[in-house]
Coordinates of C-alpha atoms in Angstrom, one line a residue:
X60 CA 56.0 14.5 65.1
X61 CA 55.1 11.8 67.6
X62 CA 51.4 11.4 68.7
X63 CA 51.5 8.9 71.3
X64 CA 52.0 12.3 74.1
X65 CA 50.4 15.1 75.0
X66 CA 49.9 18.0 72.4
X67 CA 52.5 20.2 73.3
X68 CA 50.4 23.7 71.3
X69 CA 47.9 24.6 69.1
X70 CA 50.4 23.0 66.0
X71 CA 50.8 20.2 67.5
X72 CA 46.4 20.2 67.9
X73 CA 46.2 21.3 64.8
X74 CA 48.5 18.5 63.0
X75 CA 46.3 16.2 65.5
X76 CA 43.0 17.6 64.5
X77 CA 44.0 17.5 60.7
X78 CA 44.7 14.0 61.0
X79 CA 41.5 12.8 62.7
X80 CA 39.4 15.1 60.5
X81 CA 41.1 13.5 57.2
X82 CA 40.4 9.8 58.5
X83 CA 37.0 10.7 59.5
X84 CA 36.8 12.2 56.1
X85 CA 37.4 9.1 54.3
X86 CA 35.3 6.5 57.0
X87 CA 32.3 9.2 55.9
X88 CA 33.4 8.8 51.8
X89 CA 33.3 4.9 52.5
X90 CA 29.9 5.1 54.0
X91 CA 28.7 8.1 51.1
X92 CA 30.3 5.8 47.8
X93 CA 28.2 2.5 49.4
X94 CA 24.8 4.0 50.9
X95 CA 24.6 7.2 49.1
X96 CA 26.3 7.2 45.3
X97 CA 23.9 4.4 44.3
X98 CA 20.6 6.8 44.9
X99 CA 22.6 9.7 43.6
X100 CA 22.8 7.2 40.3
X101 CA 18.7 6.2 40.5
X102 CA 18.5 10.3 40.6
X103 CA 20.7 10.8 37.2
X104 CA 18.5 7.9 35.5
X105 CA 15.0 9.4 36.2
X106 CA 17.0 12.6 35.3
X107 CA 18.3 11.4 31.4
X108 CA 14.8 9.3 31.2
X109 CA 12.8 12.4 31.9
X110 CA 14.8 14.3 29.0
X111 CA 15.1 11.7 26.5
X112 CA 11.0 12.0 26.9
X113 CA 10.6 15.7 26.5
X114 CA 13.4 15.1 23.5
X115 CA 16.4 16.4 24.5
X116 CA 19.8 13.7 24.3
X117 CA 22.5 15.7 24.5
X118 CA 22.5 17.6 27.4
X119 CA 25.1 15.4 29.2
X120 CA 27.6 15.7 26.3
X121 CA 28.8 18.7 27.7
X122 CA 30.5 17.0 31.4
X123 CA 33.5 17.8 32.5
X124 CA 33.8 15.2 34.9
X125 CA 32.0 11.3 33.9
X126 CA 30.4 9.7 36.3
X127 CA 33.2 7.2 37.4
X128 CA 35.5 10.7 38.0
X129 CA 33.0 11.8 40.2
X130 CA 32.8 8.8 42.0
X131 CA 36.4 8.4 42.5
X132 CA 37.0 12.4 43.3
X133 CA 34.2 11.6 46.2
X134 CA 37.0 10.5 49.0
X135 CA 39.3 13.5 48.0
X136 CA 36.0 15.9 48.2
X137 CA 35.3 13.7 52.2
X138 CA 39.0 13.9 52.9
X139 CA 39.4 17.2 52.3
X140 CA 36.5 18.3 53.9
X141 CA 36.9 16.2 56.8
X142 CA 40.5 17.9 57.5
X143 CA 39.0 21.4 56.9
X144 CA 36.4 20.5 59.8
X145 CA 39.6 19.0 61.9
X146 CA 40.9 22.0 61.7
X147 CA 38.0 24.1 62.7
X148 CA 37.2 21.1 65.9
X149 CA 41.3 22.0 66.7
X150 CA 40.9 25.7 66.7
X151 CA 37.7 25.7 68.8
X152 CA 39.4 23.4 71.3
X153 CA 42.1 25.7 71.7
X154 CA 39.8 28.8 72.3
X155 CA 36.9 27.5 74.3
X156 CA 38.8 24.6 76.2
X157 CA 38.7 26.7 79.5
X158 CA 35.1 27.8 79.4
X159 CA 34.2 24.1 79.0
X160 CA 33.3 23.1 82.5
X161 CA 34.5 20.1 82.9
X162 CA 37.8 18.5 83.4
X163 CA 38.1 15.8 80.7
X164 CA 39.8 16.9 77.7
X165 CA 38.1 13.5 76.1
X166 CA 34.6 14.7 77.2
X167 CA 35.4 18.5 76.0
X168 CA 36.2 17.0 72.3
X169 CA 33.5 15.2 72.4
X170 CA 31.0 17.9 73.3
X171 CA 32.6 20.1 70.8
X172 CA 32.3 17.5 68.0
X173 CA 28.3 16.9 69.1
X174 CA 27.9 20.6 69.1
X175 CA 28.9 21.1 65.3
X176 CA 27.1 17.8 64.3
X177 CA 23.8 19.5 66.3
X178 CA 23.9 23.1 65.4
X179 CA 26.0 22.4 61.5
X180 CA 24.4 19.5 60.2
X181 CA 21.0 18.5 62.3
X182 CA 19.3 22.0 62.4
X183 CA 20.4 22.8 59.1
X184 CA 19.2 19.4 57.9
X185 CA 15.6 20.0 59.4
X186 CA 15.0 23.4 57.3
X187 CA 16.6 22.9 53.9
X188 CA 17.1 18.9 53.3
X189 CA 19.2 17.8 50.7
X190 CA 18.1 16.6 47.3
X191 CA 19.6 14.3 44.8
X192 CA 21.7 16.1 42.1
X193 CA 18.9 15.9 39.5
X194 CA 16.4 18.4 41.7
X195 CA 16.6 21.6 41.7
X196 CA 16.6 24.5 39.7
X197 CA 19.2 26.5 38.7
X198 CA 17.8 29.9 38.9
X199 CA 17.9 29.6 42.8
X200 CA 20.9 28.7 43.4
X201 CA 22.4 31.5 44.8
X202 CA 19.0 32.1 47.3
X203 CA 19.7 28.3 48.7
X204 CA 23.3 29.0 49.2
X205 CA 22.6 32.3 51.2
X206 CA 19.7 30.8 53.2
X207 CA 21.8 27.5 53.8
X208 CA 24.7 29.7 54.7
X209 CA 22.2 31.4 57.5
X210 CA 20.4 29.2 58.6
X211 CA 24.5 27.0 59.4
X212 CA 24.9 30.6 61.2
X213 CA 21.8 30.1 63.5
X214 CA 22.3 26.9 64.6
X215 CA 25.6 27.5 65.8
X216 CA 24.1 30.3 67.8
X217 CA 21.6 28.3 68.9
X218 CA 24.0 25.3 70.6
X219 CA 25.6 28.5 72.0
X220 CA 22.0 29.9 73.4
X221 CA 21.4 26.8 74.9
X222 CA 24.6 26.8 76.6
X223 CA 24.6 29.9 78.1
X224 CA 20.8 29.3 79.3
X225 CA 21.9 26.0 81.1
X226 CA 24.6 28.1 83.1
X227 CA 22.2 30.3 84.7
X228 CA 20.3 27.1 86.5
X229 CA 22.1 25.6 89.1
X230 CA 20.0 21.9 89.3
X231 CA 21.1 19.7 86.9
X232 CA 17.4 18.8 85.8
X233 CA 16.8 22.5 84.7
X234 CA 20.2 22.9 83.5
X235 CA 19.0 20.6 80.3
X236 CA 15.5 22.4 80.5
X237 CA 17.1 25.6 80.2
X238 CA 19.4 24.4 77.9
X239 CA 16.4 22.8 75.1
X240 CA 14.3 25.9 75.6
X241 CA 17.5 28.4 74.1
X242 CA 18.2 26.2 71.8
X243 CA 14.7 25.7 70.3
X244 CA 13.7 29.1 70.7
X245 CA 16.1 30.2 68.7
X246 CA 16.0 27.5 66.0
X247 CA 12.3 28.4 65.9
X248 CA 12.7 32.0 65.2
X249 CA 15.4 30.8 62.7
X250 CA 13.0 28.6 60.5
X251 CA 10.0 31.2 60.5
X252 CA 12.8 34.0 59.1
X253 CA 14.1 32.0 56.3
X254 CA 11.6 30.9 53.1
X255 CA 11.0 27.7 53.0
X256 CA 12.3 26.3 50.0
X257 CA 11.0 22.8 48.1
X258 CA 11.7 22.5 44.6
X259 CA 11.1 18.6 44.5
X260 CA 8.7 17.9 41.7
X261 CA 5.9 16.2 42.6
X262 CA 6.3 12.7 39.8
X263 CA 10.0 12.3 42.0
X264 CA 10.0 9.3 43.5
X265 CA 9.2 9.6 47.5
X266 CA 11.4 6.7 48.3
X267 CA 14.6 7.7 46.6
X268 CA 14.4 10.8 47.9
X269 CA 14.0 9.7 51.6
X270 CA 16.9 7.2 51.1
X271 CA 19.0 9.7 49.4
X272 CA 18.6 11.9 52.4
X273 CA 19.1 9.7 55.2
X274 CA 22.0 8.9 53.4
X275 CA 23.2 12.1 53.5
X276 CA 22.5 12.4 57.2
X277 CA 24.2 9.1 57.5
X278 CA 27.7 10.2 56.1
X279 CA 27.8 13.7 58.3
X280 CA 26.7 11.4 61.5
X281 CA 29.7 8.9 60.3
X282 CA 32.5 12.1 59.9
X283 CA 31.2 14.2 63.0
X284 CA 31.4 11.0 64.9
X285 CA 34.8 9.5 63.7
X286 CA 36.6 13.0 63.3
X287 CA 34.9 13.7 68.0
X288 CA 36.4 10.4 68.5
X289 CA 39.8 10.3 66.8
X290 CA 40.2 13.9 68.2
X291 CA 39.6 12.9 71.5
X292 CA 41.6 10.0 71.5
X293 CA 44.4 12.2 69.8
X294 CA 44.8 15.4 71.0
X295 CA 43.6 14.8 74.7
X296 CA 45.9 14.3 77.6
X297 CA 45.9 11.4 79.7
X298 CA 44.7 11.8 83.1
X299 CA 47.1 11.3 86.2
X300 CA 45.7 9.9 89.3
X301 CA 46.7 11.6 92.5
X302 CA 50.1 11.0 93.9
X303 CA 49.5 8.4 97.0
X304 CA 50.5 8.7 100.5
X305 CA 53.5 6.2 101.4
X306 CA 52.2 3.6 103.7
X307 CA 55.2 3.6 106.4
X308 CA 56.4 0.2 106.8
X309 CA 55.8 -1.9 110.0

């Protein structure tokens, strides 16, 4: 399939958006092995110093995957996830592409791609930050998936809140006014709904952890912003300037 034209249908953006979304995917596993993996190790070794201490050496016998395996399953975990969003950026560009007001297709994949990296990753990120694999307990696992899951849910509504309240202004100015106030308003109800959840212990270093998640924020801001721009520059159509008048000649 040639992708030097126009997309010809949703398979053909959907090939496109896989594509972009699998590069971006691996750009973001690049960036997460170098900036992240090496905090995600500091984590581990607090982790086994803390249990040699209380007496326990065997707990890490058990691993199905070592540490290197991890490591190296890292860009197929980015990859694939990157072609899973690539997928979703393709099918929202297909249904929403005509509400979008504007008439770049560039500009429309853009906004899309900000809009997930905003309402997926940013608001989500506020509320329930990540933490290294060594924090955390086990008993709550499935409360922090469902109140992850929701609060994904509410910042998607949210971008979409904001959108809608910007279209009933007609000055640009209020347009973003209107816009911030949806989308904070409902952001804000979001956060005092959902617990709040911190089960970092308090001897955890403060450092590592901050690294570890600006790291993390890092490697979404590095996909959401490779897989918007290899979309755009795949899957949008080239714009044709106006057919021009023959000048007669003298």
């Amino acid at each position: 399939m040639p992708l030097s034209g126009p997309p010809k249908g949703y398979g053909d953006l959907l090939i496109r958006g896989l594509l972009a979304g699998l590069i971006a995917g691996l750009l973001a596993g690049v960036f997460a092995y170098t900036v992240g993996e090496p905090k995600v190790d500091a984590a581990i070794a607090i982790e086994e110093a803390s249990a040699h201490a209380a007496g326990d050496d065997g707990h890490h016998d058990d691993e199905l995957v070592s540490r290197d395996g991890q490591k190296g399953g890292l860009f197929l975990a980015t990859g694939l996830y990157g072609a899973a969003m690539g997928g979703l950026l393709a099918t929202a560009y297909t249904v929403l592409r005509r509400r979008l007001r504007t008439r770049s297709d560039s500009r429309a994949a853009l906004g899309l791609a900000g809009a997930a990296l905003l309402g997926v990753v940013l608001v989500p990120y506020l509320k329930y930050p990540p933490n290294p694999p060594a924090v955390g307990n086990p008993d709550t696992i499935n409360q922090r998936t469902i109140s992850y899951l929701a609060i994904v849910a509410i910042g998607l509504v949210a971008v979409w809140a904001g959108v809608i309240a910007a279209r009933t202004q007609p000055v640009e100015w209020r347009q973003a006014l209107a816009a911030a106030a949806g989308f904070l308003v409902v952001v804000a109800i979001g956060y005092l709904l959902l617990p709040a959840i911190n089960e970092v212990p308090g001897t955890f270093p403060a450092s590592l952890l901050w690294n570890f998640r600006i790291a993390s924020l890092g490697t979404q801001a590095v996909m959401w912003s490779a897989l918007g721009l290899g979309f755009a520059a795949l899957a949008t159509r080239p714009v044709r300037e106006p057919a021009r008048e023959a000048v007669p000649a003298l």
